[in-house]
Structures are given as C-alpha cells and as structure tokens.
Coordinates of C-alpha atoms in Angstrom, one line a residue:
X1333 CA 72.1 128.9 56.9
X1334 CA 70.5 131.7 56.4
X1335 CA 72.7 134.0 58.7
X1336 CA 75.7 132.6 57.2
X1337 CA 74.6 133.7 53.1
X1338 CA 73.8 137.1 54.1
X1339 CA 77.1 137.4 55.5
X1340 CA 79.0 136.3 52.9
X1341 CA 76.6 138.7 50.5
X1342 CA 77.6 142.1 52.7
X1343 CA 81.3 140.9 52.5
X1344 CA 81.2 140.9 48.6
X1345 CA 79.1 144.0 48.6
X1346 CA 81.9 146.1 51.0
X1347 CA 84.6 144.4 48.7
X1348 CA 83.1 145.2 45.8
X1349 CA 82.9 149.2 46.8
X1350 CA 86.0 149.1 48.1
X1351 CA 87.3 148.0 45.2
X1352 CA 84.9 150.2 43.5
X1353 CA 86.7 153.4 45.8
X1354 CA 90.3 152.6 45.4
X1355 CA 91.6 154.3 42.2
X1356 CA 90.0 157.4 40.0
X1357 CA 92.2 157.7 37.2
X1358 CA 93.0 159.9 34.2
X1359 CA 94.8 159.3 30.9
X1360 CA 96.5 162.2 29.5
X1361 CA 98.7 161.4 26.4
X1362 CA 101.3 159.2 28.1
X1363 CA 100.5 160.5 31.5
X1364 CA 98.2 158.4 34.2
X1365 CA 97.2 160.3 37.1
X1366 CA 94.3 158.1 39.6
X1367 CA 93.5 159.8 42.8
X1368 CA 91.6 158.3 45.9
X1369 CA 90.6 159.3 49.4
X1370 CA 90.5 156.6 51.6
X1371 CA 89.3 158.7 55.2
X1372 CA 91.5 161.5 56.1
X1373 CA 93.8 161.6 53.4
X1374 CA 94.0 161.9 49.8
X1375 CA 96.1 159.6 47.7
X1376 CA 97.7 160.6 44.1
X1377 CA 99.7 158.2 41.9
X1378 CA 101.2 159.7 38.8
X1379 CA 102.3 157.2 36.1
X1380 CA 104.3 159.0 32.8
X1381 CA 105.3 155.8 30.4
X1382 CA 107.2 156.3 27.0
X1383 CA 104.8 157.1 24.8
X1384 CA 100.8 157.0 25.0
X1385 CA 100.1 153.5 24.2
X1386 CA 101.4 153.6 27.8
X1387 CA 103.0 149.9 27.4
X1388 CA 106.2 151.1 29.8
X1389 CA 107.4 153.7 31.7
X1390 CA 110.0 155.5 33.1
X1391 CA 109.0 157.0 36.1
X1392 CA 106.1 156.7 38.9
X1393 CA 105.1 159.3 41.3
X1394 CA 102.9 158.6 44.8
X1395 CA 102.3 160.9 46.8
X1396 CA 100.3 160.3 50.6
X1397 CA 98.4 164.2 51.3
X1398 CA 95.8 165.7 53.9
X1399 CA 92.5 165.4 52.8
X1400 CA 92.6 169.0 51.9
X1401 CA 95.9 168.7 49.6
X1402 CA 97.9 171.1 52.0
X1403 CA 100.6 168.2 53.8
X1404 CA 102.5 165.9 52.3
X1405 CA 102.8 163.5 54.8
X1406 CA 105.1 160.8 51.7
X1407 CA 105.6 160.8 48.5
X1408 CA 107.8 157.8 46.3
X1409 CA 109.2 158.8 43.2
X1410 CA 111.0 155.3 40.7
X1411 CA 113.2 156.8 37.9
X1412 CA 113.1 154.1 34.6
X1413 CA 115.2 154.5 31.7
X1414 CA 115.0 154.9 27.7
X1415 CA 114.6 151.0 27.8
X1416 CA 112.1 150.5 31.4
X1417 CA 115.1 149.6 33.5
X1418 CA 115.1 150.9 37.0
X1419 CA 117.7 153.9 38.1
X1420 CA 117.1 155.2 41.2
X1421 CA 114.5 156.2 43.2
X1422 CA 113.7 158.2 46.1
X1423 CA 111.1 158.5 49.2
X1424 CA 110.1 160.0 52.5
X1425 CA 108.1 160.3 54.8
X1426 CA 106.9 163.2 57.5
X1427 CA 104.6 163.4 60.8
X1428 CA 101.3 165.1 61.1
X1429 CA 103.0 168.4 61.4
X1430 CA 104.5 168.7 58.1
X1431 CA 108.9 167.5 60.0
X1432 CA 110.7 165.1 58.0
X1433 CA 110.4 161.6 59.6
X1434 CA 112.3 159.5 57.3
X1435 CA 114.0 159.0 53.5
X1436 CA 115.1 156.4 51.1
X1437 CA 117.1 157.1 48.2
X1438 CA 117.7 154.4 46.2
X1439 CA 120.5 153.8 43.0
X1440 CA 120.9 151.0 40.8
X1441 CA 123.5 149.5 38.5
X1442 CA 123.0 149.5 34.3
X1443 CA 121.3 145.9 34.9
X1444 CA 118.6 147.6 37.0
X1445 CA 120.1 145.8 40.2
X1446 CA 120.5 148.0 43.3
X1447 CA 124.1 149.6 43.9
X1448 CA 123.1 151.6 46.3
X1449 CA 120.4 152.2 49.3
X1450 CA 120.5 155.1 51.7
X1451 CA 117.8 156.1 54.8
X1452 CA 117.9 158.7 56.9
X1453 CA 116.2 159.2 60.2
X1454 CA 115.0 162.5 61.5
X1455 CA 114.2 164.3 65.1
X1456 CA 113.0 167.6 64.9
X1457 CA 114.2 167.6 60.9
X1458 CA 118.0 167.1 62.3
X1459 CA 119.4 163.6 60.9
X1460 CA 119.9 161.3 63.8
X1461 CA 120.5 157.4 61.6
X1462 CA 121.8 157.0 58.5
X1463 CA 121.8 153.5 56.8
X1464 CA 124.2 152.8 54.1
X1465 CA 123.8 149.5 52.1
X1466 CA 125.9 149.1 48.9
X1467 CA 125.9 146.5 46.9
X1468 CA 127.7 144.7 43.6
X1469 CA 125.8 143.4 41.2
X1470 CA 125.8 140.1 42.5
X1471 CA 126.1 140.5 46.7
X1472 CA 126.7 143.2 49.3
X1473 CA 129.9 144.9 49.3
X1474 CA 129.7 147.2 52.7
X1475 CA 127.3 147.8 54.9
X1476 CA 127.1 151.3 57.1
X1477 CA 125.3 152.8 59.9
X1478 CA 125.0 155.3 61.8
X1479 CA 123.3 156.7 65.3
X1480 CA 123.4 159.8 66.6
X1481 CA 121.8 160.5 70.5
X1482 CA 122.1 163.5 72.4
X1483 CA 124.6 161.5 74.7
X1484 CA 126.5 159.2 72.0
X1485 CA 126.8 158.5 68.6
X1486 CA 127.7 154.7 66.7
X1487 CA 129.0 153.9 63.3
X1488 CA 129.0 150.4 62.0
X1489 CA 131.3 149.4 59.0
X1490 CA 131.2 146.1 57.1
X1491 CA 132.6 143.9 54.5
X1492 CA 131.4 141.1 52.7
X1493 CA 133.3 138.2 50.7
X1494 CA 131.1 137.4 46.8
X1495 CA 129.0 135.2 48.8
X1496 CA 127.1 137.9 50.4
X1497 CA 128.9 136.5 54.5
X1498 CA 130.5 139.1 56.5
X1499 CA 134.3 139.1 56.3
X1500 CA 134.3 142.0 59.0
X1501 CA 132.6 144.8 61.1
X1502 CA 134.0 147.6 62.3
X1503 CA 132.2 150.0 65.1
X1504 CA 132.7 153.1 66.0
X1505 CA 131.3 154.6 69.2
X1506 CA 131.5 158.6 70.3
X1507 CA 130.6 160.9 72.4
X1508 CA 128.1 163.8 72.0
X1509 CA 130.7 166.0 71.4
X1510 CA 132.0 163.8 68.0
X1511 CA 135.1 162.4 70.3
X1512 CA 136.5 158.6 69.9
X1513 CA 135.6 156.3 73.1
X1514 CA 135.8 153.1 71.3
X1515 CA 135.9 151.2 68.7
X1516 CA 135.9 147.4 67.3
X1517 CA 136.3 145.6 64.8
X1518 CA 135.5 141.9 64.0
X1519 CA 137.2 139.7 61.7
X1520 CA 135.8 136.1 60.6
X1521 CA 136.6 133.0 58.7
X1522 CA 135.0 131.9 55.2
X1523 CA 133.3 129.4 57.3
X1524 CA 131.3 132.7 59.3
X1525 CA 132.3 132.2 62.5
X1526 CA 135.1 134.4 64.4
X1527 CA 138.4 135.4 63.4
X1528 CA 139.9 138.1 65.4
X1529 CA 138.2 141.3 67.8
X1530 CA 140.1 144.1 68.1
X1531 CA 138.6 146.5 70.9
X1532 CA 140.2 150.2 71.5
X1533 CA 139.0 152.3 74.3
X1534 CA 139.8 155.8 75.1
X1535 CA 139.4 157.6 78.4
X1536 CA 141.1 160.6 78.5
X1537 CA 143.9 160.3 76.0
X1538 CA 144.5 156.6 77.7
X1539 CA 144.1 154.1 74.9
X1540 CA 144.2 150.2 76.1
X1541 CA 144.1 147.7 73.1
X1542 CA 142.2 144.0 73.3
X1543 CA 142.8 141.3 70.5
X1544 CA 141.0 138.0 70.9
X1545 CA 141.9 135.7 68.5
X1546 CA 140.0 132.4 68.4
X1547 CA 140.0 128.3 66.7
X1548 CA 139.2 128.0 63.1
X1549 CA 138.0 124.8 63.8
X1550 CA 135.6 124.3 66.3
X1551 CA 131.9 124.6 66.6
X1552 CA 131.8 127.5 68.3
X1553 CA 133.3 130.0 68.8
X1554 CA 136.5 129.5 71.4
X1555 CA 139.9 131.8 72.6
X1556 CA 143.0 131.0 71.1
X1557 CA 144.6 133.8 72.8
X1558 CA 144.1 136.8 74.0
X1559 CA 146.3 140.4 73.7
X1560 CA 146.0 143.4 75.8
X1561 CA 147.9 146.6 75.5
X1562 CA 148.4 149.4 77.7
X1563 CA 149.4 153.0 76.6
X1564 CA 150.2 156.4 78.9
X1565 CA 148.3 159.5 77.8
X1566 CA 151.2 160.5 75.6
X1567 CA 150.9 157.5 73.4
X1568 CA 153.2 155.2 74.3
X1569 CA 152.8 151.7 75.1
X1570 CA 153.4 151.1 78.6
X1571 CA 152.6 147.0 79.0
X1572 CA 151.6 144.1 76.7
X1573 CA 149.6 140.8 78.4
X1574 CA 149.2 137.9 76.3
X1575 CA 146.5 135.2 77.5
X1576 CA 146.7 131.5 76.0
X1577 CA 143.9 129.0 75.2
X1578 CA 143.5 125.8 74.6
X1579 CA 140.3 124.4 72.8
X1580 CA 138.3 123.5 76.0
X1581 CA 138.5 127.1 76.2
X1582 CA 141.1 126.7 79.7
X1583 CA 143.2 129.1 80.3
X1584 CA 146.7 127.6 79.7
X1585 CA 149.2 130.4 80.2
X1586 CA 150.1 134.4 79.9
X1587 CA 153.1 136.7 78.7
X1588 CA 153.8 140.0 80.1
X1589 CA 155.9 142.3 78.3
X1590 CA 156.7 146.3 80.6
X1591 CA 158.1 149.1 78.4
X1592 CA 159.8 152.0 79.3
X1593 CA 157.5 155.0 78.1
X1594 CA 160.6 157.4 77.7
X1595 CA 162.6 155.7 75.2
X1596 CA 160.4 152.5 74.0
X1597 CA 162.5 150.0 75.3
X1598 CA 161.6 147.1 76.7
X1599 CA 161.6 146.6 80.7
X1600 CA 161.3 143.4 81.1
X1601 CA 158.8 140.4 79.6
X1602 CA 158.3 136.6 81.4
X1603 CA 156.0 134.0 80.5
X1604 CA 154.3 131.2 82.6
X1605 CA 152.6 128.1 81.2
X1606 CA 150.3 126.4 83.5
X1607 CA 149.5 122.1 82.6
X1608 CA 146.3 122.1 81.2
X1609 CA 143.1 122.6 83.1
X1610 CA 144.8 123.2 86.1
X1611 CA 147.2 126.5 87.8
X1612 CA 150.2 124.3 88.4
X1613 CA 153.1 126.0 86.6
X1614 CA 154.5 124.3 83.9
X1615 CA 157.4 126.5 82.8
X1616 CA 158.6 130.0 83.3
X1617 CA 160.4 132.0 81.1
X1618 CA 162.8 135.3 81.8
X1619 CA 164.2 137.5 79.3
X1620 CA 166.3 140.5 80.1
X1621 CA 166.9 142.8 77.9
X1622 CA 169.2 145.8 77.3
X1623 CA 169.1 148.5 74.8
X1624 CA 165.9 146.8 74.0
X1625 CA 167.4 143.8 72.4
X1626 CA 167.6 140.3 74.1
X1627 CA 170.2 139.0 75.8
X1628 CA 169.6 136.6 77.6
X1629 CA 166.6 134.0 78.2
X1630 CA 166.1 131.8 81.2
X1631 CA 162.8 128.8 81.2
X1632 CA 162.4 126.5 83.9
X1633 CA 160.3 123.8 83.4
X1634 CA 158.6 122.2 86.3
X1635 CA 156.8 118.4 86.9
X1636 CA 153.1 118.1 88.8
X1637 CA 154.2 118.6 91.9
X1638 CA 155.9 122.1 91.4
X1639 CA 159.8 121.1 91.4
X1640 CA 161.8 122.2 88.9
X1641 CA 163.3 119.2 86.5
X1642 CA 164.5 120.9 83.3
X1643 CA 166.5 124.5 83.0
X1644 CA 166.7 126.0 79.4
X1645 CA 169.4 129.3 79.3
X1646 CA 169.7 131.0 75.6
X1647 CA 172.1 133.7 75.6
X1648 CA 172.1 136.7 72.7
X1649 CA 174.7 139.6 71.7
X1650 CA 174.1 142.9 70.6
X1651 CA 173.6 141.7 66.8
X1652 CA 170.6 139.5 68.5
X1653 CA 173.0 136.0 67.5
X1654 CA 172.6 133.4 69.7
X1655 CA 175.8 133.0 71.6
X1656 CA 174.9 129.6 73.4
X1657 CA 172.1 127.7 74.1
X1658 CA 172.3 125.0 77.1
X1659 CA 169.9 122.6 79.0
X1660 CA 170.4 121.2 82.4
X1661 CA 168.5 118.7 84.4
X1662 CA 168.1 118.1 87.9
X1663 CA 166.3 115.0 89.7
X1664 CA 166.1 115.7 93.7
X1665 CA 167.1 119.4 93.3
X1666 CA 170.1 118.2 91.8
X1667 CA 172.1 118.6 88.8
X1668 CA 172.3 115.8 86.7
X1669 CA 172.8 116.2 82.9
X1670 CA 173.7 119.4 80.8
X1671 CA 174.2 119.2 76.8
X1672 CA 174.1 122.0 74.4
X1673 CA 176.1 124.5 72.4
X1674 CA 178.3 127.7 72.4
X1675 CA 179.1 130.0 69.4
X1676 CA 181.7 132.3 68.2
X1677 CA 180.8 133.0 64.6
X1678 CA 181.7 130.0 62.6
X1679 CA 182.8 128.2 65.6
X1680 CA 180.7 126.4 67.8
X1681 CA 181.5 123.6 70.7
X1682 CA 178.9 121.0 71.7
X1683 CA 179.0 120.5 75.3
X1684 CA 178.1 117.5 77.5
X1685 CA 178.4 117.1 81.3
X1686 CA 177.0 114.3 83.5
X1687 CA 177.1 114.6 87.4
X1688 CA 177.2 113.0 90.3
X1689 CA 175.8 114.6 93.4
X1690 CA 176.6 117.7 92.1
X1691 CA 180.0 116.6 91.1
X1692 CA 180.9 116.7 87.5
X1693 CA 181.5 112.7 86.4
X1694 CA 181.6 113.0 82.8
X1695 CA 183.2 116.3 80.5
X1696 CA 183.1 116.3 76.9
X1697 CA 183.4 119.5 74.8
X1698 CA 184.0 119.0 71.1
X1699 CA 184.9 122.1 68.8
X1700 CA 183.6 122.6 65.4
X1701 CA 185.0 124.8 63.0
X1702 CA 182.8 125.6 59.8
X1703 CA 180.7 122.6 60.7
X1704 CA 185.0 120.4 60.9
X1705 CA 186.1 118.9 64.4
X1706 CA 189.2 121.6 65.6
X1707 CA 189.7 120.1 69.3
X1708 CA 188.2 117.9 71.5
X1709 CA 188.3 117.9 75.6
X1710 CA 187.7 114.6 78.0
X1711 CA 187.1 114.8 81.1
X1712 CA 185.9 111.6 83.2
X1713 CA 185.8 110.9 87.0
X1714 CA 185.5 108.0 89.0
X1715 CA 183.1 107.5 92.1
X1716 CA 183.3 104.5 94.8
X1717 CA 180.1 103.2 96.7
X1718 CA 180.3 105.8 98.9
X1719 CA 180.0 108.7 96.2
X1720 CA 184.1 109.5 96.8
X1721 CA 186.3 110.4 93.4
X1722 CA 189.0 107.6 93.7
X1723 CA 190.2 108.2 90.4
X1724 CA 190.1 110.8 87.1
X1725 CA 191.2 111.2 83.8
X1726 CA 191.2 114.3 81.6
X1727 CA 192.6 114.9 77.9
X1728 CA 192.8 117.6 75.2
X1729 CA 193.1 116.4 71.1
X1730 CA 193.8 119.2 68.5
X1731 CA 193.0 118.0 65.1
X1732 CA 192.8 114.2 66.3
X1733 CA 196.1 114.3 68.4
X1734 CA 196.7 114.1 72.2
X1735 CA 198.2 117.9 73.1
X1736 CA 197.4 117.3 77.0
X1737 CA 196.1 114.6 79.4
X1738 CA 196.4 114.4 83.1
X1739 CA 195.4 111.0 84.9
X1740 CA 196.4 109.1 87.7
X1741 CA 197.0 105.6 86.4
X1742 CA 196.5 105.5 82.5
X1743 CA 198.0 102.2 82.8
X1744 CA 194.3 100.8 84.2
X1745 CA 192.3 102.7 81.6
X1746 CA 194.4 102.2 78.4
X1747 CA 193.9 99.8 75.5
X1748 CA 197.4 97.9 75.8
X1749 CA 195.9 94.7 73.3
X1750 CA 196.0 95.1 70.0
X1751 CA 192.6 95.1 69.7
X1752 CA 189.8 96.2 68.6
X1753 CA 192.5 99.1 67.8
X1754 CA 195.9 99.9 68.2
X1755 CA 195.4 102.4 70.6
X1756 CA 192.3 104.2 72.8
X1757 CA 190.9 104.7 75.7
X1758 CA 188.1 102.4 77.4
X1759 CA 185.5 105.3 78.3
X1760 CA 182.5 103.5 78.7
X1761 CA 183.0 99.4 80.3
X1762 CA 181.0 97.0 80.0
X1763 CA 177.9 97.6 82.6
X1764 CA 178.9 100.4 83.2
X1765 CA 175.3 103.1 83.3
X1766 CA 175.6 105.3 80.4
X1767 CA 173.3 108.3 80.5
X1768 CA 174.3 110.1 77.5
X1769 CA 171.5 108.7 74.8
X1770 CA 168.6 107.9 78.0
X1771 CA 169.9 106.1 80.4
X1772 CA 169.7 102.2 80.1
X1773 CA 173.3 99.3 81.2
X1774 CA 175.6 100.0 78.7
X1775 CA 176.6 95.8 77.3
X1776 CA 179.8 96.1 76.2
X1777 CA 182.7 98.3 75.8
X1778 CA 183.7 102.2 73.7
X1779 CA 186.9 103.1 73.4
X1780 CA 187.8 106.7 72.0
X1781 CA 190.6 107.5 69.5
X1782 CA 192.4 109.7 68.1
X1783 CA 194.4 110.8 65.0
X1784 CA 196.3 108.0 63.1
X1785 CA 198.4 109.9 60.6
X1786 CA 197.5 107.1 57.7
X1787 CA 193.9 107.1 58.8
X1788 CA 192.7 110.6 60.0
X1789 CA 190.1 110.4 62.3
X1790 CA 189.7 106.9 61.2
X1791 CA 191.7 104.0 62.9
X1792 CA 191.8 100.8 61.4
X1793 CA 188.9 97.8 63.7
X1794 CA 190.8 94.5 63.4
X1795 CA 189.0 91.2 64.6
X1796 CA 190.4 89.0 67.3
X1797 CA 190.3 85.8 65.4
X1798 CA 189.0 84.4 62.0
X1799 CA 185.8 85.6 61.5
X1800 CA 182.8 85.7 59.6
X1801 CA 180.3 88.8 58.2
X1802 CA 176.5 87.4 58.7
X1803 CA 175.9 91.5 58.7
X1804 CA 177.4 95.0 57.5
X1805 CA 175.8 97.6 57.5
X1806 CA 176.6 101.0 56.0
X1807 CA 173.3 103.2 55.7
X1808 CA 174.6 106.2 57.5
X1809 CA 175.5 108.2 54.6
X1810 CA 178.1 110.4 56.6
X1811 CA 180.8 109.1 59.1
X1812 CA 178.9 111.4 61.7
X1813 CA 175.6 111.3 60.8
X1814 CA 173.5 110.6 64.1
X1815 CA 170.5 108.1 64.9
X1816 CA 170.9 106.2 62.2
X1817 CA 170.3 102.8 61.5
X1818 CA 168.9 102.2 65.1
X1819 CA 171.4 104.2 66.5
X1820 CA 174.7 102.0 66.3
X1821 CA 175.2 103.8 62.9
X1822 CA 177.7 101.9 60.2
X1823 CA 178.0 98.4 62.1
X1824 CA 179.6 94.9 61.1
X1825 CA 178.5 91.3 62.7
X1826 CA 180.6 88.9 62.5
X1827 CA 180.5 85.5 63.9
X1828 CA 183.5 83.3 65.4
X1829 CA 184.8 80.0 67.2
X1830 CA 186.5 80.5 70.3
X1831 CA 187.7 77.7 73.0
X1832 CA 184.7 75.6 71.5
X1833 CA 182.3 78.1 71.9
X1834 CA 180.7 80.5 69.3
X1835 CA 180.0 83.9 69.5
X1836 CA 179.2 87.4 67.6
X1837 CA 180.7 90.4 67.6
X1838 CA 179.2 93.7 66.8
X1839 CA 181.4 96.8 65.9
X1840 CA 179.2 99.7 66.3
X1841 CA 179.5 103.6 65.1
X1842 CA 182.3 103.0 62.3
X1843 CA 183.1 105.4 59.3
X1844 CA 181.1 104.4 56.2
X1845 CA 183.3 102.7 53.5
X1846 CA 183.4 103.9 50.8
X1847 CA 183.4 101.4 47.3
X1848 CA 185.5 103.6 45.5
X1849 CA 188.6 103.8 48.1
X1850 CA 190.7 101.1 47.4
X1851 CA 191.2 100.1 51.2
X1852 CA 187.4 100.3 51.7
X1853 CA 187.2 98.0 48.5
X1854 CA 188.7 95.7 50.2
X1855 CA 187.5 95.6 53.0
X1856 CA 183.9 95.0 51.2
X1857 CA 185.3 92.2 49.2
X1858 CA 187.0 90.6 51.9
X1859 CA 183.2 90.2 53.3
X1860 CA 182.4 87.3 51.3
X1861 CA 185.5 85.5 51.5
X1862 CA 186.0 85.8 55.2
X1863 CA 188.8 87.2 57.4
X1864 CA 192.1 86.1 59.1
X1865 CA 193.0 87.2 62.8
X1866 CA 194.4 90.9 63.1
X1867 CA 192.7 91.6 59.6
X1868 CA 191.1 95.1 59.5
X1869 CA 186.9 94.7 58.5
X1870 CA 186.2 98.7 59.4
X1871 CA 187.7 101.9 60.6
X1872 CA 186.4 103.7 63.8
X1873 CA 183.7 106.8 63.4
X1874 CA 181.0 108.3 64.8
X1875 CA 177.3 107.5 63.3
X1876 CA 174.4 106.8 64.7
X1877 CA 174.2 107.8 69.0
X1878 CA 177.9 108.8 69.7
X1879 CA 179.1 111.6 70.3
X1880 CA 182.7 111.6 69.2
X1881 CA 184.4 109.1 68.0
X1882 CA 184.7 105.6 69.4
X1883 CA 183.8 102.3 68.4
X1884 CA 181.4 100.1 70.2
X1885 CA 182.4 96.4 71.0
X1886 CA 179.3 94.4 72.1
X1887 CA 180.0 90.5 72.2
X1888 CA 177.2 87.6 72.2
X1889 CA 177.7 84.1 73.1
X1890 CA 175.1 81.6 71.1
X1891 CA 175.0 78.8 73.5
X1892 CA 173.2 76.4 71.7
X1893 CA 175.2 77.2 67.9
X1894 CA 176.7 73.9 66.7
X1895 CA 178.4 76.2 63.9
X1896 CA 178.7 78.9 61.8
X1897 CA 175.7 77.8 59.4
X1898 CA 173.3 77.7 62.9
X1899 CA 174.2 81.4 63.4
X1900 CA 173.8 82.2 59.8
X1901 CA 170.0 80.5 60.2
X1902 CA 169.3 82.8 63.8
X1903 CA 170.2 86.0 62.0
X1904 CA 168.1 85.2 58.7
X1905 CA 165.4 84.6 60.7
X1906 CA 165.4 87.5 62.7
X1907 CA 167.6 90.0 60.3
X1908 CA 168.7 91.9 63.8
X1909 CA 171.9 92.3 64.7
X1910 CA 171.6 91.6 67.8
X1911 CA 169.5 89.0 67.3
X1912 CA 167.2 90.0 70.1
X1913 CA 163.9 88.4 67.9
X1914 CA 162.4 84.9 69.1
X1915 CA 163.4 82.4 66.5
X1916 CA 162.3 78.2 66.4
X1917 CA 164.9 77.0 64.3
X1918 CA 167.5 76.1 67.2
X1919 CA 164.9 75.1 69.4
X1920 CA 165.6 77.5 73.0
X1921 CA 165.4 80.9 72.4
X1922 CA 167.0 82.0 75.0
X1923 CA 170.3 80.6 74.3
X1924 CA 172.2 84.2 73.8
X1925 CA 174.0 86.3 76.5
X1926 CA 175.6 89.2 76.1
X1927 CA 179.3 88.7 77.6
X1928 CA 181.6 90.4 79.6
X1929 CA 184.4 91.6 76.5
X1930 CA 187.2 90.4 78.7
X1931 CA 186.0 86.9 78.2
X1932 CA 187.7 87.3 74.9
X1933 CA 189.9 90.0 75.3
X1934 CA 191.0 90.3 78.8
X1935 CA 191.1 94.2 78.7
X1936 CA 191.3 96.0 82.0
X1937 CA 189.6 99.3 82.8
X1938 CA 187.8 100.7 85.4

C-alpha cells in the first residue's frame, strides 16, 4: 500500500512538471506567442486575434523548429475571417535534412466548411503524390489521387452523389514517360453495387476494350454481360465479343462480330446461346452483311439432345427493311411445318405450309395490301396409309372469287348440299389430325368459302333443321380477330331434335354481327323466336384461331336429354359452348358424344 502511494505521488509530480513546462506565453496587444522546448525540438505557436480582448482570432500559426532554431521542420497556419469563420489553412513537413516531405493546403466554403483539401508528398523535393478532395457544402464532390514513381503513375478520380456515395471511379495508369497504359472506369448503382466497369489497355498503340455489366438486384456483384473489343495499331476495330451470364453467374452464350479494318464494314457476325449451366447449344444465329448492312439472319434452335427442331430465317433489303420472316419446324431432322411472312412495301403475304415425310401436305398463301386480303392460294395433298400421294387440289382466289383451280376429283371434296353454306371446299374433315394450331383431333368439319357478291366474303350460314339458339358469342371485335372466344371466334350454338334424338351444333369463326345492319339485326332478333330450316343464323368469317374464311361445324349428341329445355339447363350449369364441364342436373355426365357430321348432313369428303 505504501509503495502504491509513493508511485501515485511520483506520477502527479511528473505531470505537474510536464504541465508547467508545456507552454510559456507572452501577449502583445492582439498577438499571443507561446513557446515550448521538448527534447531537441523547439515549438513556437503564434495566435493573432481580432482585438486585444483575445476572444476571437483570425489566424493561428504553429511552428516546429530544431533546438538551435535553424531548421523549421513543420508549420501550420490557419486563417479566419473577420467573423471568426475558417477560411483556409496550410501545413508543411520536412525531414531532419530540411527536405520537404509533404504539405497540405485546405480551403473552406463561406460557411467555414471544408471545400478543398490538397495533399502533396515529395521525394527529394519533387512531387510524387497528390491527393485532392473536393466537397460540396454537404458532402464529397469528387476525389483525385495521383501517384508517381520511377516506373509508373496512377491517377484516380471519384465522383460522389449528394449522400456521399460513390457514383463512379476513373483510374489512369501511365508509364515513366507519361504515356497512358491502362484506363479503368467503374459506374455504380445508387445502392453502391457495381453497375458497369470499362477497361482499356494500350500497348504500342494497340487497344483492347472490355466492358463488364452487372445485375442490379443481387446480393453480390454478379456479371450480366462482358463486351470485349479489339483494335489494330491504327485504332480500327477488328473484333467484338459479347459474353452473356445469368444471375447464378453461369456462362450463357456469346455473340461475335468481325470487321474489315479498311472500310470498317462487318465481315461476319454470329451468336451462340447455351442452355443454362451447360455447354449444350440451345440456339445459333448467323448474320450476313453487305456494305455494312444486314441482309440475312439465320437462327437454328436445338434441343437437349443436340438435334435441331426449329429454323428461323429473316431477310432484309438494302434499306434495312424486313422482306421475309419464315420459321420452320423439324421432327427427326425432317421439316414438318413452315409459317411466316414475306413483305414488299405495303403488300405482304402470310405463308403456312405443312409437310408429310418432307412433302408438302398443306399450303396456304394469303396476300394483303394495306391490311386487306387481295389474293389467297390453297393447296392440299392427300396420302394413303403408306404415305403415297393419292390426291391433290389447288385453288387460287382473287378478291374472293376463284380464278384458278386444279383438282383430281372435285366432286369428292366439294360441298354439294345446301347446308351449311351454298358453296365451299372441305379443307379439314372430321377426325382429321390438324397441325395448324398445335395439333389435336379435329372434332368437326372446316368448310372454306369464296365470295358471294351479295354478302362479300361473308357467305350466309343456314340451319339444317328447326333450331333454338342456346348461346351466341359476338365478342370478337372484327371479322378477322385472332385468338378471341377461346379460339372459336364469333360463334352460335343451336339445339335441335332430329329423328328422335337431341343435338347441339356450334358454328364457329363467324363474322361479327352489327346490330345497325338490317340483315344482322334480323338474325339477332330471331335468336329469341327460334329458326326454321334453311334460315340464316350468321355469316362465314375468320375470327378466333383461323387462317382464312371458313366455317367450323361441330355436332354433339345429348344421349339422355328429353327436350330442348334439358339442354338449356345443361348450358346454364356449365356456360360452355361445348358443354365440357361435369354437372348433376341430368344424371349421367357422360351422355354427350361428339359425332361425325355425316350423321346429319351425309357429306362426302376425304
């Protein structure tokens, strides 16, 4: 205990001596000079005030000297305004030999907050390092850093937003001859994550540029794409390579372009995309250029087995306008379907081809001008069970009228009865496998029609027998609206009794009925009264899933229905034109059968 007490007394005595020796000051009017000696150094602090009251000062100078006062090792000077607001300061530091090591110069805004801070470092009295910080009145504005050695020099520039977060960073690398070697630029999102990084490398005049893009909303900086550019010694671009990545940082594919350095035109360009996380080729696009303008783009698509299943070919004219866009599908390396458009100014044509064992089975070509059909071509080929061609037919329509036809036995394919339209061609018979809209059994018949002068494209549709309207859908906005009403387009469902059985018939893809047109209004009004045999219940159109003017007729037998009212109850319960939903009003829910229209109409077709 006694030893501890003596130790405390000794410590207090030393502190007292230190305090007493810390500073000796003299006041002369508004100037206060304080001196102090520590070891081999002598300190001199000068304070200059506004007046003799010494309450406010405008300048302070602190100087560190050698004991003999011959060498000044450091000096700090602060300057204030007449209101006592900080204006600027300057500080320098020297070594024992008097050589300058560094200096710092600071300036302030009018409010006294720091506006600029310049720090310089020296080697043998030569500047080797400069650090410049600039501030707005609230935060950082930008930041410069320069380093210089005998080998290279580096300059870094930073820009900040109002919240003090870095927006971008620019870094320049120079050799000892002050020649630029490399340039880096990093842009950031507002969250602080990397947005894009550019890097330019220079070597004997040859330049390469790399641009890395990053995803915005990821926990880590993950690459979105990498662009690499190559230039020759004259600065002409020779190659561009773009690499793509997904959010799991997995390599996804690339696109490469090569250039002619003499005329800067594209020599070739192609793109390869891979399945995510694999090196299996998903698609490949080849581009062909003429006079630096794209004239052809061909894309092949592959499945996981490496087999091509689809081909898309786009062609362009010299004005970079698309002239054709055709897509082909393959199965077992053989083409099965081809669809697309060809263009020529305001005129364009829609093509639809289906193939069987490499041979054309179905060919449709419809020509439009200013979105109005001007010409239509149909070609159908029929094959036996061995895939041999047994029959074909060809029709050409112009403004709705047949101008050319070629067929082997038209009587076997033409509609000769007065139902459901006066004239037409059965293009898809019942139970035929139709591939136009994804495939599937065709539970009905499609009858293509041509123009009747009185009705335009819209031939009248007549009922087979006395009928009651169950449902009429007139939702498609135009006669040629695609995809509406579940693909059926504008349709009407009627119920009838025939030879002691009850049936419903749907007539689909009709033209839109306009209540302002007298003939259309009469049909709509007749819905409530019912129809007699051969009454008109609508007009042929091309609404819904349709490639041309035709009527789809589908017949369903209601086995357990005892009256038209039973069918109405069923529809009320399902609200479906095909009654495809289970219900419990009539007992057995399997009493609906889709039947071949021949049962009612006795039509002949292949």
